[in-house]
Amino acid sequence: MKALGKKLAGKTLLALSVAGMMAGAVHADDKVLHVYNWSDYIAPDTIANFEKESGIRVVYDVFDSNETLEAKLLAGKSGYDVVVPSNNFLAKQIKAGVYQELDTSKLPNWKNLNQDLLKAVSVSDPGNKHAFPYMWGSIGIGYNPEKVKAALGVDTIDSWDVLLKPENIAKLKGCGVSFLDSPTEMLPVALHYLGLPTDSQKKDDIKKAEELFLKIRPSITYFHSSKYISDLANGNICVAVGYSGDVQQAKSRAAEAGDKVKVSYAIPKEGAGSFFDMVAIPKDAENVEGAYKFMTFLQKPEVMAGITNAVRFPNGNAAATPLVEKDITSDPGIYPPADVQAKLYAIADLPAATQRELTRSWTKIKSGK
Ligand code: SPD
């Protein structure tokens, strides 16, 4: 009896300690935060600094298109606690019930945000209830002036003509041309160039944009939304339609690698698309408390200034601007002056049917048929 009693007691103890370990594991999960952000969109030390300050371990994953993020969010149980959609996608996702409302009493640094920007993005999120602006930028042309000069005879690009006129882009084909792989950002480039509304829902308009792209398709080397950064930096391509800060990162990387390759960025005179990327918490996030701590950290001026200094996109934190390096705030490709800003159009929040139409069109363009 005694021996059996000892055995049972042993089992009970074992069961208790397993239960204890499991409780510990649950507790440990509270100390993990899953963040899903755009690639090349954070300073090298941001996550490590947050982990040190909060004691929370961060699992940090990246994407390079809104479409990828959206597919995960709409499928549900993405496993992410903090995500960074662009504001035009955010609007639709809010309507689909993807995000939780923010409790701003848990965000003491909210006051640092740029009020004008908050107002501008409230078009997608009335009352700024679900998200705050992280970074913004334009969609323009990154290029290698030496290679462009060799191909076209000019070393400055200032117009979409260079890419959208078949006779011009054909001359650049030999040195490599990349386009963003994003129907919602690229088709508006053609619509705008053709003088059509960039948010057109008319099939005829989309068809016209498609036809324009099909004419230049043979001269496009590839479609990708992040690879062009290293390819521009190491001279593997000579022109890329890309995000402003990403092109600037290519420029910095080229300079760090010995300055043999030069990279420039143009917001074409006809105008260009602009975007605002937003920080939000999915409704089914598991570590909501950690998400608020991370958001609070991101709203510190010195943290956001550090990120802008690294990734070269302007941020949504007004208090951070004086802390950003002067060569960045004075670069018109990064912080466009008012007359250039006036030519930027916002990437629209389109109904699902139009978005599908754009995706169908884009698939045709990419396949060249
Ligand atoms: N490498 C970071 C790029 C961020 C771009 N966000 C773009 C959103 C476009 N709508």
Coordinates of C-alpha atoms and ligand atoms in Angstrom, one line a residue:
M1 CA 0.0 0.0 0.0
K2 CA 2.8 2.3 1.0
A3 CA 4.6 1.6 -2.3
L4 CA 1.4 2.2 -4.3
G5 CA 0.7 5.4 -2.3
K6 CA 4.3 6.6 -3.1
K7 CA 3.7 5.7 -6.8
L8 CA 0.4 7.6 -7.0
A9 CA 2.0 10.5 -5.1
G10 CA 4.8 10.4 -7.7
K11 CA 2.3 10.4 -10.6
T12 CA 0.4 13.3 -9.0
L13 CA 3.6 15.2 -8.6
L14 CA 4.6 14.4 -12.2
A15 CA 1.2 15.5 -13.5
L16 CA 1.4 18.7 -11.4
S17 CA 4.8 19.6 -12.7
V18 CA 3.7 18.9 -16.3
A19 CA 0.7 21.1 -15.7
G20 CA 3.0 23.7 -14.2
M21 CA 5.3 23.6 -17.2
M22 CA 2.3 24.0 -19.5
A23 CA 1.1 27.0 -17.5
G24 CA 4.6 28.3 -17.8
A25 CA 4.5 27.8 -21.5
V26 CA 1.2 29.8 -21.8
H27 CA 2.8 32.5 -19.8
A28 CA 5.9 32.4 -22.0
D29 CA 3.6 32.9 -25.1
D30 CA 2.4 36.1 -23.6
K31 CA 6.1 37.2 -23.9
V32 CA 6.1 36.6 -27.6
L33 CA 4.9 39.1 -30.1
H34 CA 4.2 38.3 -33.7
V35 CA 4.8 41.3 -36.0
Y36 CA 4.2 41.2 -39.8
N37 CA 5.6 44.2 -41.7
W38 CA 6.8 45.2 -45.2
S39 CA 10.4 44.1 -46.0
D40 CA 13.2 46.7 -45.6
Y41 CA 10.9 48.8 -43.4
I42 CA 12.6 48.9 -40.0
A43 CA 15.9 49.9 -38.5
P44 CA 18.4 47.2 -37.8
D45 CA 18.2 47.8 -34.0
T46 CA 14.4 48.5 -33.6
I47 CA 13.3 45.0 -32.6
A48 CA 16.3 44.3 -30.4
N49 CA 15.8 47.6 -28.6
F50 CA 12.1 46.8 -28.0
E51 CA 12.9 43.3 -26.8
K52 CA 15.4 44.7 -24.3
E53 CA 13.0 47.4 -23.0
S54 CA 9.9 45.2 -22.8
G55 CA 11.2 41.7 -22.1
I56 CA 9.0 40.6 -25.0
R57 CA 10.5 38.4 -27.7
V58 CA 9.4 39.4 -31.2
V59 CA 8.9 37.0 -34.1
Y60 CA 9.2 39.4 -37.0
D61 CA 8.0 38.3 -40.5
V62 CA 7.9 40.3 -43.7
F63 CA 5.9 40.7 -46.9
D64 CA 6.2 42.8 -50.0
S65 CA 2.6 43.2 -51.2
N66 CA -0.7 44.2 -49.7
E67 CA -2.2 41.3 -51.5
T68 CA -0.1 38.8 -49.5
L69 CA -1.0 40.4 -46.2
E70 CA -4.7 40.6 -47.1
A71 CA -4.8 36.9 -48.1
K72 CA -3.5 36.0 -44.6
L73 CA -5.8 38.4 -42.8
L74 CA -8.9 37.4 -44.6
A75 CA -8.2 33.7 -44.1
G76 CA -8.3 34.5 -40.3
K77 CA -6.0 33.2 -37.5
S78 CA -3.0 34.8 -39.2
G79 CA -1.1 34.5 -35.9
Y80 CA 0.0 38.1 -36.0
D81 CA -0.4 40.6 -33.2
V82 CA 0.7 43.7 -35.2
V83 CA 0.4 44.2 -39.0
V84 CA 1.1 47.1 -41.4
P85 CA -1.5 47.4 -44.3
S86 CA -1.6 50.3 -46.6
N87 CA -4.5 52.7 -46.0
N88 CA -6.4 51.8 -49.1
F89 CA -6.4 48.1 -48.2
L90 CA -7.1 49.0 -44.5
A91 CA -10.4 50.5 -45.4
K92 CA -11.7 47.3 -46.9
Q93 CA -10.3 45.2 -44.2
I94 CA -11.9 47.3 -41.5
K95 CA -15.3 46.7 -43.2
A96 CA -14.5 43.0 -43.3
G97 CA -14.0 43.1 -39.5
V98 CA -10.3 42.2 -39.6
Y99 CA -9.1 44.7 -37.0
Q100 CA -9.9 45.6 -33.4
E101 CA -10.6 49.2 -32.4
L102 CA -7.6 50.8 -30.6
D103 CA -7.9 51.9 -27.0
T104 CA -5.9 55.2 -27.2
S105 CA -5.8 55.3 -23.4
K106 CA -3.2 52.5 -23.8
L107 CA -1.2 54.6 -26.3
P108 CA 0.3 57.5 -24.3
N109 CA 2.5 58.5 -27.3
W110 CA -0.4 59.0 -29.7
K111 CA 0.1 62.8 -29.2
N112 CA 3.3 62.6 -31.1
L113 CA 1.6 61.6 -34.4
N114 CA 1.3 64.0 -37.3
Q115 CA -2.3 65.4 -37.0
D116 CA -2.5 66.4 -40.7
L117 CA -1.6 62.9 -41.7
L118 CA -4.1 61.4 -39.2
K119 CA -6.7 63.6 -40.8
A120 CA -5.7 62.5 -44.3
V121 CA -5.8 58.8 -43.5
S122 CA -9.1 59.1 -41.7
V123 CA -10.7 58.8 -45.2
S124 CA -9.9 55.1 -44.9
D125 CA -10.4 54.8 -41.1
P126 CA -13.0 57.4 -39.9
G127 CA -11.9 58.7 -36.5
N128 CA -8.5 56.9 -36.8
K129 CA -10.2 54.1 -34.7
H130 CA -8.1 51.1 -35.9
A131 CA -4.7 52.2 -37.0
F132 CA -2.0 54.9 -37.0
P133 CA 0.4 56.0 -39.8
Y134 CA 3.8 54.3 -39.8
M135 CA 5.5 55.5 -43.0
W136 CA 4.4 57.0 -46.3
G137 CA 6.0 57.5 -49.7
S138 CA 5.6 57.7 -53.4
I139 CA 5.8 55.2 -56.3
G140 CA 8.3 56.6 -58.8
I141 CA 11.3 55.6 -60.9
G142 CA 14.6 54.5 -59.6
Y143 CA 17.4 54.5 -62.1
N144 CA 21.1 54.2 -62.8
P145 CA 22.0 57.5 -64.5
E146 CA 25.1 56.1 -66.2
K147 CA 23.4 53.2 -67.7
V148 CA 20.3 55.3 -68.7
K149 CA 22.7 57.7 -70.4
A150 CA 24.3 54.9 -72.4
A151 CA 20.9 53.6 -73.5
L152 CA 18.9 56.8 -74.0
G153 CA 21.4 59.6 -74.3
V154 CA 20.1 61.4 -71.2
D155 CA 21.1 60.9 -67.6
T156 CA 18.0 62.4 -65.9
I157 CA 14.5 60.9 -66.0
D158 CA 11.6 63.2 -65.3
S159 CA 8.7 61.6 -67.2
W160 CA 6.8 58.3 -67.4
D161 CA 7.5 58.6 -71.1
V162 CA 10.7 56.8 -70.5
L163 CA 9.0 53.6 -69.5
L164 CA 5.5 53.9 -71.1
K165 CA 6.6 54.7 -74.6
P166 CA 7.5 51.4 -76.3
E167 CA 10.4 53.0 -78.3
N168 CA 12.0 54.3 -75.1
I169 CA 11.7 51.3 -72.9
A170 CA 12.9 49.1 -75.7
K171 CA 16.3 50.9 -75.5
L172 CA 16.5 50.1 -71.7
K173 CA 15.6 46.4 -72.1
G174 CA 19.3 45.5 -72.5
C175 CA 20.3 46.9 -69.1
G176 CA 17.2 45.6 -67.2
V177 CA 13.9 47.1 -66.2
S178 CA 11.7 46.0 -63.2
F179 CA 8.1 46.9 -62.4
L180 CA 6.4 46.5 -59.0
D181 CA 4.3 43.3 -58.9
S182 CA 1.1 45.0 -57.8
P183 CA -2.0 45.5 -59.9
T184 CA -3.4 48.1 -57.5
E185 CA -0.3 50.3 -57.8
M186 CA 0.8 49.7 -61.4
L187 CA -2.4 49.9 -63.3
P188 CA -3.1 53.4 -61.9
V189 CA 0.3 54.5 -63.3
A190 CA -1.0 53.8 -66.8
L191 CA -4.5 55.2 -66.1
H192 CA -2.9 58.4 -64.8
Y193 CA -0.5 58.6 -67.8
L194 CA -3.5 58.2 -70.1
G195 CA -5.4 61.0 -68.4
L196 CA -8.0 58.6 -66.9
P197 CA -9.1 58.5 -63.2
T198 CA -6.6 56.5 -61.2
D199 CA -9.5 55.0 -59.3
S200 CA -11.5 54.2 -62.3
Q201 CA -13.9 51.3 -62.0
K202 CA -14.7 51.2 -65.7
K203 CA -13.7 48.1 -67.5
D204 CA -13.0 50.1 -70.6
D205 CA -10.5 52.3 -68.8
I206 CA -8.8 49.3 -67.2
K207 CA -8.6 47.7 -70.7
K208 CA -6.9 50.8 -72.0
A209 CA -4.3 50.7 -69.2
E210 CA -3.8 47.0 -69.9
E211 CA -3.2 47.6 -73.6
L212 CA -0.6 50.2 -72.8
F213 CA 1.3 47.7 -70.6
L214 CA 1.0 44.9 -73.1
K215 CA 2.7 47.1 -75.7
I216 CA 5.7 47.6 -73.4
R217 CA 5.6 44.1 -71.9
P218 CA 8.4 42.7 -74.1
S219 CA 10.9 45.2 -72.6
I220 CA 10.1 44.5 -68.9
T221 CA 12.7 42.2 -67.4
Y222 CA 10.8 41.2 -64.3
F223 CA 7.9 42.1 -61.9
H224 CA 8.8 42.1 -58.2
S225 CA 8.2 44.4 -55.3
S226 CA 11.5 44.1 -53.4
K227 CA 14.2 42.4 -55.4
Y228 CA 14.9 45.6 -57.3
I229 CA 16.6 47.2 -54.3
S230 CA 19.6 45.0 -54.5
D231 CA 19.5 44.8 -58.3
L232 CA 19.6 48.6 -58.6
A233 CA 22.4 48.8 -55.9
N234 CA 24.6 46.3 -57.7
G235 CA 23.9 47.5 -61.2
N236 CA 22.0 44.4 -62.3
I237 CA 19.1 46.5 -63.6
C238 CA 19.1 50.1 -64.8
V239 CA 15.5 51.2 -64.1
A240 CA 12.9 50.2 -61.6
V241 CA 9.4 51.4 -60.8
G242 CA 9.6 51.3 -57.0
Y243 CA 8.8 52.8 -53.6
S244 CA 10.6 56.0 -52.8
G245 CA 12.5 54.9 -49.7
D246 CA 13.4 51.5 -51.2
V247 CA 15.1 53.3 -54.1
Q248 CA 16.9 55.5 -51.6
Q249 CA 18.0 52.4 -49.7
A250 CA 19.5 51.0 -53.0
K251 CA 21.3 54.3 -53.4
S252 CA 22.8 54.0 -49.8
R253 CA 23.7 50.4 -50.4
A254 CA 25.5 51.3 -53.6
A255 CA 27.4 54.1 -51.9
E256 CA 28.4 51.8 -49.0
A257 CA 29.6 49.2 -51.5
G258 CA 32.2 51.7 -52.9
D259 CA 30.1 54.1 -54.9
K260 CA 30.8 52.4 -58.2
V261 CA 27.0 52.3 -59.0
K262 CA 24.9 55.5 -58.8
V263 CA 21.2 55.4 -58.1
S264 CA 18.7 58.3 -58.6
Y265 CA 15.0 58.6 -57.9
A266 CA 12.4 60.6 -59.9
I267 CA 8.8 61.5 -59.1
P268 CA 7.8 62.0 -62.8
K269 CA 6.5 65.4 -63.7
E270 CA 3.1 63.9 -64.7
G271 CA 2.7 62.9 -61.0
A272 CA 2.9 59.6 -59.1
G273 CA 1.0 57.4 -56.7
S274 CA 1.4 57.9 -52.9
F275 CA 0.7 55.5 -50.1
F276 CA 0.4 55.5 -46.3
D277 CA 1.2 52.3 -44.4
M278 CA -0.7 51.9 -41.1
V279 CA -0.1 50.0 -37.9
A280 CA -3.1 47.9 -36.7
I281 CA -4.0 45.0 -34.4
P282 CA -5.9 42.0 -36.0
K283 CA -9.1 41.2 -34.1
D284 CA -7.8 37.7 -33.3
A285 CA -4.4 38.8 -32.0
E286 CA -3.3 36.7 -29.1
N287 CA -0.9 39.2 -27.5
V288 CA -2.9 42.4 -27.4
E289 CA -1.1 43.7 -24.4
G290 CA 2.3 43.2 -26.2
A291 CA 0.8 44.8 -29.3
Y292 CA 0.0 48.0 -27.4
K293 CA 3.5 48.0 -25.9
F294 CA 5.0 47.7 -29.4
M295 CA 2.8 50.4 -30.7
T296 CA 3.7 52.7 -27.8
F297 CA 7.4 52.0 -28.6
L298 CA 6.9 52.8 -32.3
Q299 CA 5.2 56.1 -31.4
K300 CA 8.4 57.3 -29.6
P301 CA 9.9 60.1 -31.7
E302 CA 13.5 58.8 -31.3
V303 CA 12.4 55.3 -32.4
M304 CA 10.5 56.5 -35.5
A305 CA 13.4 58.9 -36.4
G306 CA 15.8 56.0 -36.2
I307 CA 13.6 54.0 -38.6
T308 CA 13.3 56.8 -41.1
N309 CA 17.1 57.3 -40.9
A310 CA 17.5 53.7 -41.8
V311 CA 14.8 53.1 -44.4
R312 CA 14.4 56.6 -45.8
F313 CA 10.7 56.8 -45.8
P314 CA 9.0 59.8 -44.1
N315 CA 7.2 58.7 -41.0
G316 CA 3.8 59.6 -39.4
N317 CA 5.3 61.0 -36.2
A318 CA 5.5 64.8 -36.2
A319 CA 7.7 64.8 -33.1
A320 CA 10.2 62.6 -34.9
T321 CA 10.9 65.0 -37.8
P322 CA 13.4 67.3 -36.0
L323 CA 15.4 64.1 -35.1
V324 CA 15.6 62.8 -38.7
E325 CA 19.0 63.4 -40.4
K326 CA 19.0 66.6 -42.4
D327 CA 20.2 65.1 -45.6
I328 CA 17.0 63.0 -45.5
T329 CA 14.5 65.7 -44.7
S330 CA 16.0 67.9 -47.3
D331 CA 15.9 65.3 -50.1
P332 CA 12.9 66.1 -52.3
G333 CA 12.6 62.5 -53.4
I334 CA 12.0 61.5 -49.8
Y335 CA 10.2 64.6 -48.4
P336 CA 8.6 66.0 -51.6
P337 CA 8.1 69.8 -51.6
A338 CA 4.5 71.1 -51.7
D339 CA 4.4 71.6 -55.5
V340 CA 5.4 67.9 -56.0
Q341 CA 3.1 66.7 -53.3
A342 CA 0.3 68.4 -55.1
K343 CA 0.9 66.1 -58.0
L344 CA 0.7 62.9 -56.0
Y345 CA -2.5 60.9 -56.2
A346 CA -3.5 58.5 -53.5
I347 CA -3.9 54.8 -54.3
A348 CA -7.6 54.3 -54.1
D349 CA -9.7 52.0 -51.9
L350 CA -11.5 50.0 -54.7
P351 CA -14.4 47.7 -54.5
A352 CA -13.5 44.0 -54.5
A353 CA -15.0 43.5 -58.0
T354 CA -12.7 46.2 -59.4
Q355 CA -9.7 44.8 -57.5
R356 CA -10.4 41.4 -59.1
E357 CA -10.6 43.1 -62.5
L358 CA -7.2 44.7 -61.9
T359 CA -5.7 41.4 -60.8
R360 CA -7.1 39.6 -63.9
S361 CA -5.7 42.3 -66.1
W362 CA -2.3 42.2 -64.3
T363 CA -2.1 38.5 -64.8
K364 CA -2.6 39.0 -68.5
I365 CA 0.1 41.7 -68.6
K366 CA 2.6 39.6 -66.8
S367 CA 2.1 36.6 -69.1
G368 CA 2.3 39.0 -72.0
K369 CA -0.9 37.7 -73.6
Ligands
SPD1 N1 10.1 48.3 -48.3 C1 8.9 48.9 -47.8 C2 8.0 49.3 -48.9 C3 6.7 49.8 -48.3 C4 5.8 50.1 -49.3 N2 4.5 50.1 -48.9 C5 3.8 50.3 -50.1 C6 2.4 50.4 -50.1 C7 1.8 50.6 -51.4 N3 0.5 50.8 -51.5

